[in-house]
PDB file of C-alpha atoms in Angstrom:
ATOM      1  CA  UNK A   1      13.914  -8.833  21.934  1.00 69.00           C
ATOM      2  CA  UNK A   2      11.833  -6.645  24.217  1.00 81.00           C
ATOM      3  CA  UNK A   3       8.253  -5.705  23.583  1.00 83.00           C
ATOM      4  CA  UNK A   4       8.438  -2.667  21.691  1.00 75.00           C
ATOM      5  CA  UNK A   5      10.684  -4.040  19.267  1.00 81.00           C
ATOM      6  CA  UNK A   6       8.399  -7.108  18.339  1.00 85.00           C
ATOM      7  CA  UNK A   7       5.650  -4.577  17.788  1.00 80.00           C
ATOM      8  CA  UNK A   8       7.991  -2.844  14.903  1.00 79.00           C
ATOM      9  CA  UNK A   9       9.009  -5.720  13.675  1.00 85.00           C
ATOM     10  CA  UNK A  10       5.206  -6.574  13.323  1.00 86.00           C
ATOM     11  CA  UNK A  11       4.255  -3.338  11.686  1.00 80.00           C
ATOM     12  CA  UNK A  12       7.347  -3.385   9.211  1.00 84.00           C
ATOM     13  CA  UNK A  13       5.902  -7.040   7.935  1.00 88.00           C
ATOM     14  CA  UNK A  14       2.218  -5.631   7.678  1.00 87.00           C
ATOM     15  CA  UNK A  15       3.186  -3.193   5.620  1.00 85.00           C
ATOM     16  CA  UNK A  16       5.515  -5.564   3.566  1.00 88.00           C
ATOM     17  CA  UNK A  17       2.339  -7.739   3.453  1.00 90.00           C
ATOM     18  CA  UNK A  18       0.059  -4.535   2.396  1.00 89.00           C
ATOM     19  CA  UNK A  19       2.450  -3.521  -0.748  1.00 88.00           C
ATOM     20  CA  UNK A  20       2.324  -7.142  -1.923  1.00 92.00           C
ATOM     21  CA  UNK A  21      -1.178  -6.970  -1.898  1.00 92.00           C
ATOM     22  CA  UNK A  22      -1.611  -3.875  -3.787  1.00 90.00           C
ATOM     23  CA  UNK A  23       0.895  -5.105  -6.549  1.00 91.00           C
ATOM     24  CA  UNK A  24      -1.575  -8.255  -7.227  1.00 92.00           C
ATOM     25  CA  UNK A  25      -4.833  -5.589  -7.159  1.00 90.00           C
ATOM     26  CA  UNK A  26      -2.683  -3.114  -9.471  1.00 89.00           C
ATOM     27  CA  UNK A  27      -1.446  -5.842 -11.696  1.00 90.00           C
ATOM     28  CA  UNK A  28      -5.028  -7.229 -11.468  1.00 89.00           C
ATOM     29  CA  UNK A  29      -6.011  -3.949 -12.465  1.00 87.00           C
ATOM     30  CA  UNK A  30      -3.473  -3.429 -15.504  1.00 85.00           C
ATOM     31  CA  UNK A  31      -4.675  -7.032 -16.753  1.00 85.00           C
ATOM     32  CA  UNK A  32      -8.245  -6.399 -16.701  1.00 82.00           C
ATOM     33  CA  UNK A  33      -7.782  -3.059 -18.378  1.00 81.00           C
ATOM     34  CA  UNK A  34      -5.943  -4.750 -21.513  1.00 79.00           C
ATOM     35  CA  UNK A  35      -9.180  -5.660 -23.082  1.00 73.00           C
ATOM     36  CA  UNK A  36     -10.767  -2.629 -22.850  1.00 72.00           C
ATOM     37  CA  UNK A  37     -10.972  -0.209 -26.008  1.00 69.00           C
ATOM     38  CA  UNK A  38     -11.021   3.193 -24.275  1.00 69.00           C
ATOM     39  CA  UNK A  39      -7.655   2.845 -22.249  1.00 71.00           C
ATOM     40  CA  UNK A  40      -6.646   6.236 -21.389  1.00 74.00           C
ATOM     41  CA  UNK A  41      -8.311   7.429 -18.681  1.00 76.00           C
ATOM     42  CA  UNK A  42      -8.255   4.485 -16.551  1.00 81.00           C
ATOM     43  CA  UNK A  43      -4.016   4.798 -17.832  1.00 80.00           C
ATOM     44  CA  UNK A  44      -4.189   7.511 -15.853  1.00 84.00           C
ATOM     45  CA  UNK A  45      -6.194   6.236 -12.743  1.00 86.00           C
ATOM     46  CA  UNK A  46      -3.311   3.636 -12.692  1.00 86.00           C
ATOM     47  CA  UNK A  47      -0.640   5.673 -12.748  1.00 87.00           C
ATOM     48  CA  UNK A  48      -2.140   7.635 -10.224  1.00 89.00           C
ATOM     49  CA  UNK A  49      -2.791   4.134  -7.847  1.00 87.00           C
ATOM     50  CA  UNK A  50       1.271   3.606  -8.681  1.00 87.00           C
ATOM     51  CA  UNK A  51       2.503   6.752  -7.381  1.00 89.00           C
ATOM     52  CA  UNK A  52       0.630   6.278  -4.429  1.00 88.00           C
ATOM     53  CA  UNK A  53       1.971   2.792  -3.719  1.00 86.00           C
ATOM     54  CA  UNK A  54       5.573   3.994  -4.468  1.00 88.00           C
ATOM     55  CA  UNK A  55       5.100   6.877  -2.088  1.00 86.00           C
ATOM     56  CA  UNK A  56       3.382   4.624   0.402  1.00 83.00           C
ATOM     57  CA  UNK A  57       6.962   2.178  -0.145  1.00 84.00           C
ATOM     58  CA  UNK A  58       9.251   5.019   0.397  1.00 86.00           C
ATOM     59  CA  UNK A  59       7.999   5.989   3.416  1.00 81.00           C
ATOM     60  CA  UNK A  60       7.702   1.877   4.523  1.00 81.00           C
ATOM     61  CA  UNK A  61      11.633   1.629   3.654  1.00 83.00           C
ATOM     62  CA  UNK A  62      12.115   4.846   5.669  1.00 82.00           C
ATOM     63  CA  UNK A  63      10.453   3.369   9.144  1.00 78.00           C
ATOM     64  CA  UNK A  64      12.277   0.036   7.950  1.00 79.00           C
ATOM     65  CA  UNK A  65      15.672   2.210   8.379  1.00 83.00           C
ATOM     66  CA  UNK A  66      14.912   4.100  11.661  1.00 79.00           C
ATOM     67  CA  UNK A  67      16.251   3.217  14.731  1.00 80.00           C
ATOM     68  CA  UNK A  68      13.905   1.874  17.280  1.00 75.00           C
ATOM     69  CA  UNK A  69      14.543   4.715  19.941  1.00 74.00           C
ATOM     70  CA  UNK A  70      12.778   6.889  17.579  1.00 70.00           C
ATOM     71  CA  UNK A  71       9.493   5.020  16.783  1.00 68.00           C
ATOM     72  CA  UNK A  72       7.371   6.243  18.890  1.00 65.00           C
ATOM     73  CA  UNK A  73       4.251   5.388  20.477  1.00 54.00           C
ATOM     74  CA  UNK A  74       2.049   7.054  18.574  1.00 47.00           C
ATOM     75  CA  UNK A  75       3.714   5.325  15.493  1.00 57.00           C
ATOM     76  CA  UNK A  76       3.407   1.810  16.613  1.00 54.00           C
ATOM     77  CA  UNK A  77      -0.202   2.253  17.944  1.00 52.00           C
ATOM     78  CA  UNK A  78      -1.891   4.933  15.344  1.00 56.00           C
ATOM     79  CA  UNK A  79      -3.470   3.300  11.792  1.00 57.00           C
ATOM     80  CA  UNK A  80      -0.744   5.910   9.899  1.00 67.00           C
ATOM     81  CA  UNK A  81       0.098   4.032   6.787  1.00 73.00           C
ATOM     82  CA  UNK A  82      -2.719   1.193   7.375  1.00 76.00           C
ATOM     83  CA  UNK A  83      -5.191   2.954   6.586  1.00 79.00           C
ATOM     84  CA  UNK A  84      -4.281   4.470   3.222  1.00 81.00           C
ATOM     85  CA  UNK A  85      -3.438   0.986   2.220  1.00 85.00           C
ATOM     86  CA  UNK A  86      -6.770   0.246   3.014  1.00 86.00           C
ATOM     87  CA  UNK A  87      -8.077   3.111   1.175  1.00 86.00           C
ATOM     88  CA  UNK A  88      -5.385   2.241  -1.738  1.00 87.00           C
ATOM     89  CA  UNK A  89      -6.965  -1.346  -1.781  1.00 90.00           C
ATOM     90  CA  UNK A  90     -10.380  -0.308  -1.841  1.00 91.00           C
ATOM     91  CA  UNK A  91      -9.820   2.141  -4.851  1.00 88.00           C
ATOM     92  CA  UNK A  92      -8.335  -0.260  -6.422  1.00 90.00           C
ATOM     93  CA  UNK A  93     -11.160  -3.249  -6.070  1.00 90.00           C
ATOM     94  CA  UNK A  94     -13.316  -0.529  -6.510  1.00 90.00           C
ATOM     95  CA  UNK A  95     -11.960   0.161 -10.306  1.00 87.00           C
ATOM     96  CA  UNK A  96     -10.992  -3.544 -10.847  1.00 87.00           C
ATOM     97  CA  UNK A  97     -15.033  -4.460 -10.396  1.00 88.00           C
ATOM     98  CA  UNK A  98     -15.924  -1.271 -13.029  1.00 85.00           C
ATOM     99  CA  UNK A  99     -13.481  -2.437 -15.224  1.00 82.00           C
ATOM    100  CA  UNK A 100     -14.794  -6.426 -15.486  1.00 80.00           C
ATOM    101  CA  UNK A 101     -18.084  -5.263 -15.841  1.00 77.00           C
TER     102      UNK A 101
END
């Protein structure tokens, strides 16, 4: 296995590792939200943080299935998808600390 390859193989698995984590904070989210009496607009908020995390899978399955002569450099090196599962994450702690206050 040559270089390049270990560094897709190491981005496919943080992004694996990034989806699991924003399941717990959206489940964590959907729990916290249960005992609250005014439910719809954070309904809303979450469907909104689901979307995104479906969208953000889809596009993680679609680098899963392309073949390594395409990734490029650019791909391998740039923060792409990283960074709007940090901002994902963030939102998401963000509304899970409103909502246990």
């Amino acid at each position: 296995m040559n270089n390049k390859e270990k560094l897709v193989e190491q981005h496919i698995r943080e992004y694996e590792l990034r989806h699991k984590q924003l399941d717990e904070l959206i489940e964590r989210a959907k729990q916290a939200a249960l005992n609250l009496d005014d439910k719809h607009e954070l309904k809303n908020e979450l469907r909104n943080y689901d979307q995104q995390q479906a969208k953000l899978l889809n596009q993680t399955n679609e680098l899963k299935k392309m073949p390594l002569e395409h990734w490029r450099e650019e791909t391998i090196q740039s923060a792409g998808p990283m960074a709007i599962f940090d901002i994902l994450a963030q939102k998401l702690e963000d509304l899970i600390e409103r909502i246990e206050r």
